Structures are given as C-alpha cells and as structure tokens.
Amino acid sequence: LTDEDGHGRDLVVGWMRELDLDVGIDVVGNIIGTWNCASGAPVMTGSHIDTVRTGGRFDGNYGVLAGLEVIQTLKEAGITPTRPLAVGIFTNEEGARFAPDMLGSLVYVGGMSVEEALDVIAIDGARFADELEKIGYNGPNPCPGPSPHAFVELHIEQGPVLESIGFRLGSVTGVQGISWQELTIVGQSNHAGTTPMSMRRDPAFVAARITVFLRDLAMRYGPPQVCTVGKVDLVPNLVNVVASKVTMTVDVRNTDEAVLRRAELEFAEFLSVVAQEEDVTISTRTLARFEPVTFDERVVDIVSDVCQSFEVPAHRLPSGAGHDAQMFARVCPTAMIFVPSIKGISHNPAELTDDADLSLGADVLLHTMLRLASTDFTIESNT
Ligand SMILES: [Zn+2]
C-alpha cells in the first residue's frame, strides 16, 4: 500500500483493461479482472504484485502476468473457455509491512473480518485503511467475495528443490503451517563500561539466546522444520549502551500441525526460563498463524496430467512459502504450479528463473485453467 504499490497496481489494471477484462476492486483492495466469456463461477488464477523491500521481480508478479498472458493467448487463438476466467491481485501477500501476510486473500475468503483488516497498523505506524485510501484502491466490492469454481496459482518455487532434482515443473500438494510472533524483551538500559556483567539485564543478549535456541530446535527436529529470526530492533541501539528493549520477530514453520504446535510449546517454555535467568520481561504477540494446508487432489492431479501432456513431468512437493492459493483452498478446489528458482534464491533481487521455464509454466497454467473449466467438481471421486 505504498505509492510504489499504487503505481504497480495502476500499470497492471491498465493491462487488464486493454484485455477488456471486467475489473472489480473490493474493500481491502483486491483486484479481480474477469473475462466474462461464459456464465457460471470463474476459474480463477492470480497472485500478488507487492514485494518485500529487498525482493526480486518474479515472486507474485509472475503468476499475475502469466494469468493475463493466458487470457490474451486464448483470445488471440479464438478459443472460448466454458467458464469465465479471472485473474486476481491480492493485497498485502507478503505481510512485510502489515501483518498478517496473505491478508487480502484471507479477507476475500472470509477468514478475517473487513473491519479487523482495515484497522491493522503497519510497522511504520500507518493504518491499513488510510494507506489503501491514499493509493485509491479502497474499492466497493464486498468481502468475502464470490467463490470461484476452482483456483490455481502459478508461482516460482522460491526454494532449491526442483533445481536440485532436475525438474522443470512442480505440482504443489500443499503449504506448510506458519507461526509468526513478535517478542518484546524489556531489560535495563545502562552504561556499557561501568555496569558489571553480573548486574546486567540485557535484552540484546536474550535476543541472541533466543536466536540460538530456535536454530538448535530446528536442527534437533530436522527437516522440514525451519525457524527464523528476521527482524531485531534494539533500543536505544547505541555502541556504548546496554539496550533497554528489543523487539524481534520469530517465524516458525512445519508441514505437520502437531509438530508445529510442539515447537511453539517448547519455545514458549524456553522464553519463560530465559526471562527468569536474565531478569527481563518477555511479552509475545501473534502476528500470523496458519495451519498447514493440503490442496485438492483432483486439481493436483490435473496439474500433473497437464505437465505430462507437455512431456515434462512434474515433481509433487509441498510449498515452503505461504501463498494466496492456501486461502482459496478453504472455499474451492485449489492447487498450485511451481517453476524452479535458480539456486533457490528468492526475496532477493538476484531471484531468477529461466525464460524457457517461465514460458512452460504459463503454458501449463493455460491448459490447467481450461481443464478446470470443464471439470465438474460436484461429482466426488469414489475413493
Ligand atoms: Zn509470492
């Protein structure tokens, strides 16, 4: 919801209008461009165009632009799908400024109230509703929005798995659970030269112990457990002053909800022990908490089939990153398509995917959307 986000939205909405899409904007700024070529609920694709401050070009943008490419290609080829096709741009997927992440798609599917979303305060103190209004994307369409017939998101993998095993396509089976917390550690600010070590109540040291604990926990649990301390703010942040306060974030993820809960519990116990040992207070606030998501097997199978039809087999894998598709999995048959990230690098300007893989991914998206349009998901398979 920065000015840059506003300019990016204007640009892509312009491209949606050039394709004669029906462009709708909802109350939290989600943009849905629909090709109303048939009746019924649309097959929806989409992703996000917001980015972390040090992000690359492909994360999110690729899925949105490939969706527009699909519609343009079908129109040029004179092919009319049996259902409308829609491309969504979901607000605040990254969550780097406003928590939780995937906020737009979460509100779209009714997982968070509009009122609560509009009142979210950014890390820079700005209010979500004010920033949305400032860029002119406080639209009229209500949330929750209408459920699509099916949803499929095309995204770069953002990890090293596909490249390391030599696959050009991934059929995503689900998304791991995410637990985000903000910790505030309060100790005693004091002189760095005169305060004996034994008398310190040093939140910077506690932050370091927490960071080491989380690393050890992840190593003890083994893959797919991951833990990250991504943000640490010291007050007053000066060379010769023992800090008075530290605010830090903790990101813990696992594909297994029971293991994720165990990790959270163990971490909470550690916090109370370290607070006592170091004579500091530690308060915690949940920024985001999403359980692991399993995608619809029928859609995962369609993605795999389409990849096979290109004679490029897809590797089935869970996603390590959160994605808007995981929200849509609550309301309609959903899955994702991955293309490899070179060296697994993402959330970094060096993020890169081969042109040939980007193009292949868009082809798979096109054929997956056509297959989804002609699939009747009300008929349950006999399993
Ligand atoms: Zn993304």
mmCIF file of C-alpha atoms and ligand atoms in Angstrom:
data_model
loop_
_atom_site.group_PDB
_atom_site.id
_atom_site.type_symbol
_atom_site.label_atom_id
_atom_site.label_comp_id
_atom_site.label_asym_id
_atom_site.label_seq_id
_atom_site.Cartn_x
_atom_site.Cartn_y
_atom_site.Cartn_z
ATOM 1 C CA LEU A 1 0.000 0.000 0.000
ATOM 2 C CA THR A 2 2.931 2.322 -0.617
ATOM 3 C CA ASP A 3 2.870 4.772 -3.531
ATOM 4 C CA GLU A 4 5.009 2.282 -5.481
ATOM 5 C CA ASP A 5 2.393 -0.409 -4.876
ATOM 6 C CA GLY A 6 -0.216 2.046 -6.179
ATOM 7 C CA HIS A 7 1.785 2.692 -9.374
ATOM 8 C CA GLY A 8 2.258 -1.051 -9.913
ATOM 9 C CA ARG A 9 -1.486 -1.631 -9.494
ATOM 10 C CA ASP A 10 -2.300 1.149 -11.982
ATOM 11 C CA LEU A 11 0.041 -0.429 -14.516
ATOM 12 C CA VAL A 12 -1.395 -3.937 -14.253
ATOM 13 C CA VAL A 13 -5.017 -2.717 -14.101
ATOM 14 C CA GLY A 14 -4.265 -0.839 -17.345
ATOM 15 C CA TRP A 15 -3.186 -4.132 -18.907
ATOM 16 C CA MET A 16 -6.382 -5.805 -17.605
ATOM 17 C CA ARG A 17 -8.465 -3.084 -19.277
ATOM 18 C CA GLU A 18 -6.516 -3.464 -22.535
ATOM 19 C CA LEU A 19 -7.653 -7.107 -22.468
ATOM 20 C CA ASP A 20 -11.262 -5.903 -21.975
ATOM 21 C CA LEU A 21 -11.492 -7.620 -18.597
ATOM 22 C CA ASP A 22 -14.210 -6.646 -16.170
ATOM 23 C CA VAL A 23 -12.099 -5.123 -13.339
ATOM 24 C CA GLY A 24 -13.515 -5.234 -9.817
ATOM 25 C CA ILE A 25 -11.863 -3.823 -6.683
ATOM 26 C CA ASP A 26 -13.014 -4.858 -3.233
ATOM 27 C CA VAL A 27 -12.985 -3.181 0.166
ATOM 28 C CA VAL A 28 -9.472 -4.371 1.042
ATOM 29 C CA GLY A 29 -8.038 -3.533 -2.393
ATOM 30 C CA ASN A 30 -8.041 -6.984 -4.011
ATOM 31 C CA ILE A 31 -8.310 -6.552 -7.788
ATOM 32 C CA ILE A 32 -10.151 -9.191 -9.825
ATOM 33 C CA GLY A 33 -10.038 -8.979 -13.613
ATOM 34 C CA THR A 34 -12.629 -11.285 -15.198
ATOM 35 C CA TRP A 35 -13.083 -12.391 -18.783
ATOM 36 C CA ASN A 36 -16.843 -12.940 -18.835
ATOM 37 C CA CYS A 37 -16.749 -15.221 -21.858
ATOM 38 C CA ALA A 38 -19.292 -17.688 -20.418
ATOM 39 C CA SER A 39 -21.691 -17.996 -17.478
ATOM 40 C CA GLY A 40 -21.064 -19.529 -14.069
ATOM 41 C CA ALA A 41 -18.394 -19.140 -11.417
ATOM 42 C CA PRO A 42 -14.976 -18.393 -12.931
ATOM 43 C CA VAL A 43 -11.822 -20.436 -12.917
ATOM 44 C CA MET A 44 -9.525 -18.086 -11.064
ATOM 45 C CA THR A 45 -5.787 -17.698 -11.100
ATOM 46 C CA GLY A 46 -3.717 -14.908 -9.620
ATOM 47 C CA SER A 47 -1.146 -13.993 -7.048
ATOM 48 C CA HIS A 48 0.277 -10.747 -5.734
ATOM 49 C CA ILE A 49 2.300 -7.800 -7.021
ATOM 50 C CA ASP A 50 3.502 -6.492 -3.667
ATOM 51 C CA THR A 51 7.023 -7.394 -2.684
ATOM 52 C CA VAL A 52 9.357 -7.372 0.268
ATOM 53 C CA ARG A 53 11.728 -4.381 0.315
ATOM 54 C CA THR A 54 14.625 -6.490 -0.965
ATOM 55 C CA GLY A 55 12.548 -8.691 -3.252
ATOM 56 C CA GLY A 56 13.022 -9.884 -6.813
ATOM 57 C CA ARG A 57 10.952 -9.489 -9.982
ATOM 58 C CA PHE A 58 9.200 -12.851 -10.133
ATOM 59 C CA ASP A 59 7.692 -13.523 -6.713
ATOM 60 C CA GLY A 60 3.965 -12.982 -7.244
ATOM 61 C CA ASN A 61 4.232 -10.843 -10.379
ATOM 62 C CA TYR A 62 4.892 -13.934 -12.464
ATOM 63 C CA GLY A 63 1.584 -15.563 -11.518
ATOM 64 C CA VAL A 64 -0.458 -12.427 -12.163
ATOM 65 C CA LEU A 65 1.149 -11.613 -15.513
ATOM 66 C CA ALA A 66 1.014 -15.253 -16.662
ATOM 67 C CA GLY A 67 -2.732 -15.191 -15.915
ATOM 68 C CA LEU A 68 -3.159 -12.173 -18.204
ATOM 69 C CA GLU A 69 -0.983 -13.902 -20.810
ATOM 70 C CA VAL A 70 -3.288 -16.940 -20.691
ATOM 71 C CA ILE A 71 -6.346 -14.811 -21.437
ATOM 72 C CA GLN A 72 -4.607 -12.859 -24.188
ATOM 73 C CA THR A 73 -3.378 -16.081 -25.805
ATOM 74 C CA LEU A 74 -6.824 -17.702 -25.739
ATOM 75 C CA LYS A 75 -8.433 -14.590 -27.176
ATOM 76 C CA GLU A 76 -5.871 -14.389 -29.973
ATOM 77 C CA ALA A 77 -6.387 -18.076 -30.737
ATOM 78 C CA GLY A 78 -10.163 -17.610 -30.835
ATOM 79 C CA ILE A 79 -10.710 -20.157 -28.048
ATOM 80 C CA THR A 80 -13.589 -19.514 -25.654
ATOM 81 C CA PRO A 81 -13.463 -21.440 -22.356
ATOM 82 C CA THR A 82 -16.617 -22.998 -20.962
ATOM 83 C CA ARG A 83 -16.454 -20.763 -17.887
ATOM 84 C CA PRO A 84 -15.281 -17.203 -17.195
ATOM 85 C CA LEU A 85 -11.574 -16.885 -16.410
ATOM 86 C CA ALA A 86 -10.416 -14.456 -13.719
ATOM 87 C CA VAL A 87 -7.059 -13.099 -12.591
ATOM 88 C CA GLY A 88 -6.722 -11.848 -9.012
ATOM 89 C CA ILE A 89 -4.190 -9.474 -7.491
ATOM 90 C CA PHE A 90 -4.357 -9.910 -3.735
ATOM 91 C CA THR A 91 -3.431 -7.129 -1.330
ATOM 92 C CA ASN A 92 -0.524 -7.460 1.103
ATOM 93 C CA GLU A 93 0.509 -11.011 0.361
ATOM 94 C CA GLU A 94 3.978 -10.516 1.780
ATOM 95 C CA GLY A 95 2.948 -9.097 5.129
ATOM 96 C CA ALA A 96 6.283 -7.304 5.439
ATOM 97 C CA ARG A 97 4.586 -4.031 6.357
ATOM 98 C CA PHE A 98 1.170 -5.151 7.602
ATOM 99 C CA ALA A 99 0.623 -8.458 9.459
ATOM 100 C CA PRO A 100 -0.712 -10.990 8.795
ATOM 101 C CA ASP A 101 0.684 -11.943 5.413
ATOM 102 C CA MET A 102 -1.799 -13.066 2.718
ATOM 103 C CA LEU A 103 -4.229 -10.572 4.272
ATOM 104 C CA GLY A 104 -6.103 -9.776 1.045
ATOM 105 C CA SER A 105 -6.860 -13.359 0.104
ATOM 106 C CA LEU A 106 -7.642 -14.180 3.758
ATOM 107 C CA VAL A 107 -10.296 -11.457 3.865
ATOM 108 C CA TYR A 108 -11.578 -12.468 0.403
ATOM 109 C CA VAL A 109 -12.427 -15.964 1.655
ATOM 110 C CA GLY A 110 -13.916 -14.694 4.937
ATOM 111 C CA GLY A 111 -11.054 -15.770 7.204
ATOM 112 C CA MET A 112 -10.661 -12.274 8.675
ATOM 113 C CA SER A 113 -13.264 -9.530 9.016
ATOM 114 C CA VAL A 114 -13.030 -6.405 6.866
ATOM 115 C CA GLU A 115 -13.140 -4.210 9.995
ATOM 116 C CA GLU A 116 -10.205 -6.023 11.566
ATOM 117 C CA ALA A 117 -8.190 -5.793 8.351
ATOM 118 C CA LEU A 118 -8.809 -2.088 7.877
ATOM 119 C CA ASP A 119 -7.567 -1.407 11.407
ATOM 120 C CA VAL A 120 -4.238 -3.235 11.038
ATOM 121 C CA ILE A 121 -1.288 -0.992 11.935
ATOM 122 C CA ALA A 122 1.908 -1.168 9.863
ATOM 123 C CA ILE A 123 5.446 -1.459 11.210
ATOM 124 C CA ASP A 124 5.776 2.253 10.358
ATOM 125 C CA GLY A 125 2.637 3.130 12.328
ATOM 126 C CA ALA A 126 0.348 3.682 9.333
ATOM 127 C CA ARG A 127 -3.215 2.316 9.343
ATOM 128 C CA PHE A 128 -4.214 -0.126 6.600
ATOM 129 C CA ALA A 129 -7.433 1.707 5.685
ATOM 130 C CA ASP A 130 -5.675 5.079 5.393
ATOM 131 C CA GLU A 131 -2.911 3.731 3.181
ATOM 132 C CA LEU A 132 -5.423 1.861 0.993
ATOM 133 C CA GLU A 133 -7.438 5.045 0.517
ATOM 134 C CA LYS A 134 -4.295 7.073 -0.232
ATOM 135 C CA ILE A 135 -3.492 4.917 -3.275
ATOM 136 C CA GLY A 136 -7.156 4.877 -4.356
ATOM 137 C CA TYR A 137 -7.778 1.148 -4.037
ATOM 138 C CA ASN A 138 -10.498 1.151 -1.389
ATOM 139 C CA GLY A 139 -12.980 -0.422 -3.776
ATOM 140 C CA PRO A 140 -16.733 -1.018 -3.494
ATOM 141 C CA ASN A 141 -16.915 -4.808 -3.844
ATOM 142 C CA PRO A 142 -17.783 -6.625 -0.602
ATOM 143 C CA CYS A 143 -15.745 -9.303 1.177
ATOM 144 C CA PRO A 144 -15.981 -12.238 1.458
ATOM 145 C CA GLY A 145 -16.011 -12.316 -2.329
ATOM 146 C CA PRO A 146 -17.786 -14.877 -4.513
ATOM 147 C CA SER A 147 -16.143 -18.318 -4.523
ATOM 148 C CA PRO A 148 -14.516 -19.308 -7.804
ATOM 149 C CA HIS A 149 -15.268 -22.635 -9.495
ATOM 150 C CA ALA A 150 -11.597 -23.542 -8.890
ATOM 151 C CA PHE A 151 -8.344 -21.716 -8.165
ATOM 152 C CA VAL A 152 -4.833 -22.388 -9.447
ATOM 153 C CA GLU A 153 -1.785 -20.207 -8.737
ATOM 154 C CA LEU A 154 1.421 -20.234 -10.762
ATOM 155 C CA HIS A 155 4.479 -19.185 -8.769
ATOM 156 C CA ILE A 156 8.241 -19.514 -8.684
ATOM 157 C CA GLU A 157 9.310 -22.195 -6.216
ATOM 158 C CA GLN A 158 11.446 -19.810 -4.118
ATOM 159 C CA GLY A 159 13.450 -22.802 -2.950
ATOM 160 C CA PRO A 160 16.109 -25.175 -4.307
ATOM 161 C CA VAL A 161 14.176 -28.484 -4.542
ATOM 162 C CA LEU A 162 13.146 -28.563 -8.228
ATOM 163 C CA GLU A 163 16.535 -27.424 -9.488
ATOM 164 C CA SER A 164 18.409 -29.864 -7.280
ATOM 165 C CA ILE A 165 16.481 -32.881 -8.625
ATOM 166 C CA GLY A 166 16.379 -31.643 -12.216
ATOM 167 C CA PHE A 167 12.625 -30.997 -12.565
ATOM 168 C CA ARG A 168 11.263 -28.041 -14.534
ATOM 169 C CA LEU A 169 7.761 -28.163 -13.063
ATOM 170 C CA GLY A 170 6.250 -28.701 -9.633
ATOM 171 C CA SER A 171 2.730 -29.814 -8.792
ATOM 172 C CA VAL A 172 2.181 -28.379 -5.324
ATOM 173 C CA THR A 173 0.447 -30.665 -2.840
ATOM 174 C CA GLY A 174 0.004 -28.150 -0.018
ATOM 175 C CA VAL A 175 1.559 -25.404 2.058
ATOM 176 C CA GLN A 176 3.343 -25.740 5.362
ATOM 177 C CA GLY A 177 1.976 -24.164 8.525
ATOM 178 C CA ILE A 178 3.258 -20.736 9.546
ATOM 179 C CA SER A 179 3.615 -19.281 13.042
ATOM 180 C CA TRP A 180 4.738 -15.653 13.361
ATOM 181 C CA GLN A 181 5.315 -13.952 16.685
ATOM 182 C CA GLU A 182 6.637 -10.592 17.743
ATOM 183 C CA LEU A 183 8.582 -10.614 21.012
ATOM 184 C CA THR A 184 9.219 -7.578 23.185
ATOM 185 C CA ILE A 185 12.046 -8.038 25.663
ATOM 186 C CA VAL A 186 12.477 -5.386 28.331
ATOM 187 C CA GLY A 187 15.582 -5.163 30.498
ATOM 188 C CA GLN A 188 17.608 -2.308 31.953
ATOM 189 C CA SER A 189 19.430 0.301 29.894
ATOM 190 C CA ASN A 190 22.857 1.109 31.369
ATOM 191 C CA HIS A 191 26.462 2.209 30.757
ATOM 192 C CA ALA A 192 28.485 -0.313 28.707
ATOM 193 C CA GLY A 193 31.707 0.469 30.577
ATOM 194 C CA THR A 194 30.664 0.674 34.194
ATOM 195 C CA THR A 195 27.958 -1.989 34.511
ATOM 196 C CA PRO A 196 29.457 -5.320 35.662
ATOM 197 C CA MET A 197 28.409 -8.312 33.583
ATOM 198 C CA SER A 198 26.812 -9.943 36.619
ATOM 199 C CA MET A 199 24.488 -6.981 37.112
ATOM 200 C CA ARG A 200 23.185 -6.656 33.589
ATOM 201 C CA ARG A 201 19.623 -7.190 32.441
ATOM 202 C CA ASP A 202 20.474 -7.189 28.767
ATOM 203 C CA PRO A 203 17.694 -7.805 26.205
ATOM 204 C CA ALA A 204 20.223 -7.924 23.332
ATOM 205 C CA PHE A 205 21.846 -10.950 24.954
ATOM 206 C CA VAL A 206 18.438 -12.540 25.470
ATOM 207 C CA ALA A 207 17.630 -11.949 21.776
ATOM 208 C CA ALA A 208 20.837 -13.764 20.899
ATOM 209 C CA ARG A 209 19.974 -16.690 23.178
ATOM 210 C CA ILE A 210 16.518 -16.900 21.599
ATOM 211 C CA THR A 211 18.044 -16.919 18.118
ATOM 212 C CA VAL A 212 20.446 -19.714 19.054
ATOM 213 C CA PHE A 213 17.654 -21.703 20.730
ATOM 214 C CA LEU A 214 15.495 -21.552 17.599
ATOM 215 C CA ARG A 215 18.373 -22.645 15.383
ATOM 216 C CA ASP A 216 19.053 -25.596 17.697
ATOM 217 C CA LEU A 217 15.368 -26.502 17.812
ATOM 218 C CA ALA A 218 15.145 -26.617 14.015
ATOM 219 C CA MET A 219 18.304 -28.738 13.799
ATOM 220 C CA ARG A 220 17.035 -31.120 16.501
ATOM 221 C CA TYR A 221 13.613 -31.567 14.823
ATOM 222 C CA GLY A 222 15.198 -31.931 11.375
ATOM 223 C CA PRO A 223 13.579 -31.071 8.012
ATOM 224 C CA PRO A 224 11.025 -29.731 7.210
ATOM 225 C CA GLN A 225 11.210 -27.757 10.481
ATOM 226 C CA VAL A 226 12.522 -24.218 9.932
ATOM 227 C CA CYS A 227 12.896 -21.284 12.345
ATOM 228 C CA THR A 228 13.947 -17.734 11.535
ATOM 229 C CA VAL A 229 14.622 -14.524 13.429
ATOM 230 C CA GLY A 230 14.267 -11.985 10.613
ATOM 231 C CA LYS A 231 13.951 -8.679 12.428
ATOM 232 C CA VAL A 232 15.633 -7.369 15.566
ATOM 233 C CA ASP A 233 15.277 -3.771 16.783
ATOM 234 C CA LEU A 234 17.339 -2.572 19.729
ATOM 235 C CA VAL A 235 16.535 0.470 21.829
ATOM 236 C CA PRO A 236 18.410 2.793 22.039
ATOM 237 C CA ASN A 237 20.693 0.991 19.524
ATOM 238 C CA LEU A 238 23.939 2.704 20.533
ATOM 239 C CA VAL A 239 27.504 1.399 20.739
ATOM 240 C CA ASN A 240 28.118 2.158 24.423
ATOM 241 C CA VAL A 241 24.697 1.486 25.927
ATOM 242 C CA VAL A 242 23.279 -1.814 27.202
ATOM 243 C CA ALA A 243 19.911 -1.959 25.415
ATOM 244 C CA SER A 244 16.743 -1.326 27.383
ATOM 245 C CA LYS A 245 14.429 -3.068 24.965
ATOM 246 C CA VAL A 246 14.471 -5.419 21.986
ATOM 247 C CA THR A 247 11.610 -6.069 19.602
ATOM 248 C CA MET A 248 12.160 -9.122 17.422
ATOM 249 C CA THR A 249 10.200 -11.426 15.149
ATOM 250 C CA VAL A 250 10.112 -15.213 15.098
ATOM 251 C CA ASP A 251 8.972 -17.258 12.080
ATOM 252 C CA VAL A 252 8.431 -20.997 12.700
ATOM 253 C CA ARG A 253 7.134 -23.376 10.006
ATOM 254 C CA ASN A 254 6.358 -27.055 9.534
ATOM 255 C CA THR A 255 4.156 -29.149 7.228
ATOM 256 C CA ASP A 256 2.851 -31.088 10.259
ATOM 257 C CA GLU A 257 0.489 -29.177 12.547
ATOM 258 C CA ALA A 258 1.248 -31.391 15.586
ATOM 259 C CA VAL A 259 4.993 -30.851 15.234
ATOM 260 C CA LEU A 260 4.498 -27.124 14.697
ATOM 261 C CA ARG A 261 2.482 -26.953 17.923
ATOM 262 C CA ARG A 262 5.153 -28.879 19.796
ATOM 263 C CA ALA A 263 7.786 -26.421 18.545
ATOM 264 C CA GLU A 264 5.663 -23.461 19.648
ATOM 265 C CA LEU A 265 5.152 -25.005 23.076
ATOM 266 C CA GLU A 266 8.822 -25.779 23.572
ATOM 267 C CA PHE A 267 9.712 -22.251 22.509
ATOM 268 C CA ALA A 268 7.206 -20.734 24.963
ATOM 269 C CA GLU A 269 8.747 -22.769 27.800
ATOM 270 C CA PHE A 270 12.208 -21.588 26.837
ATOM 271 C CA LEU A 271 11.032 -17.965 26.895
ATOM 272 C CA SER A 272 9.837 -18.227 30.483
ATOM 273 C CA VAL A 273 13.105 -19.878 31.563
ATOM 274 C CA VAL A 274 15.344 -17.326 29.852
ATOM 275 C CA ALA A 275 13.251 -14.407 31.143
ATOM 276 C CA GLN A 276 13.796 -15.637 34.694
ATOM 277 C CA GLU A 277 17.512 -16.371 34.253
ATOM 278 C CA GLU A 278 18.275 -12.988 32.700
ATOM 279 C CA ASP A 279 15.801 -10.957 34.805
ATOM 280 C CA VAL A 280 13.976 -9.472 31.833
ATOM 281 C CA THR A 281 10.314 -9.464 30.837
ATOM 282 C CA ILE A 282 9.286 -11.025 27.538
ATOM 283 C CA SER A 283 5.880 -10.399 26.032
ATOM 284 C CA THR A 284 4.672 -12.109 22.883
ATOM 285 C CA ARG A 285 2.151 -11.143 20.229
ATOM 286 C CA THR A 286 0.906 -13.422 17.443
ATOM 287 C CA LEU A 287 1.365 -11.763 14.054
ATOM 288 C CA ALA A 288 0.131 -14.656 11.921
ATOM 289 C CA ARG A 289 -0.817 -18.282 12.469
ATOM 290 C CA PHE A 290 -1.859 -20.528 9.612
ATOM 291 C CA GLU A 291 -2.226 -24.305 9.823
ATOM 292 C CA PRO A 292 -0.678 -26.443 7.099
ATOM 293 C CA VAL A 293 -2.930 -26.712 4.037
ATOM 294 C CA THR A 294 -3.492 -29.763 1.820
ATOM 295 C CA PHE A 295 -4.517 -28.929 -1.736
ATOM 296 C CA ASP A 296 -7.359 -30.661 -3.602
ATOM 297 C CA GLU A 297 -6.023 -33.912 -5.019
ATOM 298 C CA ARG A 298 -8.174 -33.588 -8.141
ATOM 299 C CA VAL A 299 -6.571 -30.252 -9.013
ATOM 300 C CA VAL A 300 -3.077 -31.517 -8.115
ATOM 301 C CA ASP A 301 -3.710 -34.455 -10.478
ATOM 302 C CA ILE A 302 -4.906 -32.149 -13.278
ATOM 303 C CA VAL A 303 -1.723 -30.059 -12.931
ATOM 304 C CA SER A 304 0.405 -33.221 -13.057
ATOM 305 C CA ASP A 305 -1.536 -34.524 -16.097
ATOM 306 C CA VAL A 306 -1.121 -31.255 -17.969
ATOM 307 C CA CYS A 307 2.630 -31.248 -17.245
ATOM 308 C CA GLN A 308 2.800 -34.825 -18.537
ATOM 309 C CA SER A 309 0.992 -33.766 -21.717
ATOM 310 C CA PHE A 310 3.951 -31.452 -22.385
ATOM 311 C CA GLU A 311 6.215 -34.466 -21.798
ATOM 312 C CA VAL A 312 7.737 -32.589 -18.880
ATOM 313 C CA PRO A 313 6.954 -34.498 -15.693
ATOM 314 C CA ALA A 314 6.055 -32.533 -12.580
ATOM 315 C CA HIS A 315 7.549 -33.254 -9.173
ATOM 316 C CA ARG A 316 4.953 -33.285 -6.380
ATOM 317 C CA LEU A 317 6.077 -31.184 -3.434
ATOM 318 C CA PRO A 318 4.708 -29.065 -0.588
ATOM 319 C CA SER A 319 5.373 -25.326 -0.593
ATOM 320 C CA GLY A 320 7.731 -23.887 1.993
ATOM 321 C CA ALA A 321 6.357 -20.389 1.457
ATOM 322 C CA GLY A 322 2.835 -19.170 2.138
ATOM 323 C CA HIS A 323 0.702 -18.286 -0.883
ATOM 324 C CA ASP A 324 -2.713 -16.769 -1.642
ATOM 325 C CA ALA A 325 -3.789 -20.161 -3.022
ATOM 326 C CA GLN A 326 -3.780 -21.596 0.508
ATOM 327 C CA MET A 327 -6.626 -19.226 1.422
ATOM 328 C CA PHE A 328 -8.675 -20.220 -1.629
ATOM 329 C CA ALA A 329 -8.257 -23.873 -0.630
ATOM 330 C CA ARG A 330 -10.848 -23.078 2.083
ATOM 331 C CA VAL A 331 -13.575 -22.240 -0.452
ATOM 332 C CA CYS A 332 -12.927 -24.100 -3.709
ATOM 333 C CA PRO A 333 -10.814 -26.855 -5.323
ATOM 334 C CA THR A 334 -7.317 -25.371 -5.375
ATOM 335 C CA ALA A 335 -3.694 -26.191 -6.190
ATOM 336 C CA MET A 336 -0.510 -24.551 -7.475
ATOM 337 C CA ILE A 337 2.105 -24.870 -10.199
ATOM 338 C CA PHE A 338 5.788 -24.203 -9.467
ATOM 339 C CA VAL A 339 8.680 -23.424 -11.783
ATOM 340 C CA PRO A 340 12.274 -23.633 -10.491
ATOM 341 C CA SER A 341 14.173 -20.772 -8.884
ATOM 342 C CA ILE A 342 17.817 -20.677 -9.934
ATOM 343 C CA LYS A 343 19.932 -21.632 -6.894
ATOM 344 C CA GLY A 344 16.689 -21.465 -4.881
ATOM 345 C CA ILE A 345 17.170 -17.731 -4.339
ATOM 346 C CA SER A 346 14.114 -15.586 -3.547
ATOM 347 C CA HIS A 347 13.194 -12.488 -1.555
ATOM 348 C CA ASN A 348 16.400 -11.176 -3.081
ATOM 349 C CA PRO A 349 16.966 -9.038 -6.222
ATOM 350 C CA ALA A 350 19.040 -11.943 -7.624
ATOM 351 C CA GLU A 351 15.844 -14.050 -7.858
ATOM 352 C CA LEU A 352 15.799 -15.657 -11.319
ATOM 353 C CA THR A 353 14.023 -18.329 -13.384
ATOM 354 C CA ASP A 354 14.983 -19.417 -16.928
ATOM 355 C CA ASP A 355 12.832 -17.833 -19.645
ATOM 356 C CA ALA A 356 12.048 -21.292 -21.033
ATOM 357 C CA ASP A 357 10.733 -22.415 -17.627
ATOM 358 C CA LEU A 358 8.655 -19.253 -17.213
ATOM 359 C CA SER A 359 7.124 -19.854 -20.614
ATOM 360 C CA LEU A 360 6.487 -23.545 -19.905
ATOM 361 C CA GLY A 361 4.810 -22.648 -16.610
ATOM 362 C CA ALA A 362 2.456 -20.245 -18.405
ATOM 363 C CA ASP A 363 1.583 -22.960 -20.941
ATOM 364 C CA VAL A 364 0.783 -25.361 -18.100
ATOM 365 C CA LEU A 365 -1.343 -22.671 -16.445
ATOM 366 C CA LEU A 366 -3.341 -22.145 -19.652
ATOM 367 C CA HIS A 367 -4.140 -25.820 -20.131
ATOM 368 C CA THR A 368 -4.822 -26.319 -16.412
ATOM 369 C CA MET A 369 -7.347 -23.476 -16.450
ATOM 370 C CA LEU A 370 -9.122 -24.955 -19.491
ATOM 371 C CA ARG A 371 -9.220 -28.382 -17.824
ATOM 372 C CA LEU A 372 -10.556 -26.870 -14.587
ATOM 373 C CA ALA A 373 -13.262 -25.017 -16.551
ATOM 374 C CA SER A 374 -14.554 -28.296 -17.977
ATOM 375 C CA THR A 375 -14.300 -30.300 -14.733
ATOM 376 C CA ASP A 376 -17.412 -30.823 -12.622
ATOM 377 C CA PHE A 377 -16.157 -30.831 -9.048
ATOM 378 C CA THR A 378 -19.554 -31.666 -7.590
ATOM 379 C CA ILE A 379 -19.024 -35.292 -8.656
ATOM 380 C CA GLU A 380 -16.957 -36.846 -5.859
ATOM 381 C CA SER A 381 -14.475 -39.471 -6.915
ATOM 382 C CA ASN A 382 -15.053 -42.974 -5.487
ATOM 383 C CA THR A 383 -12.206 -43.301 -3.046
HETATM 384 ZN ZN ZN B 1 4.764 -14.784 -3.609
#
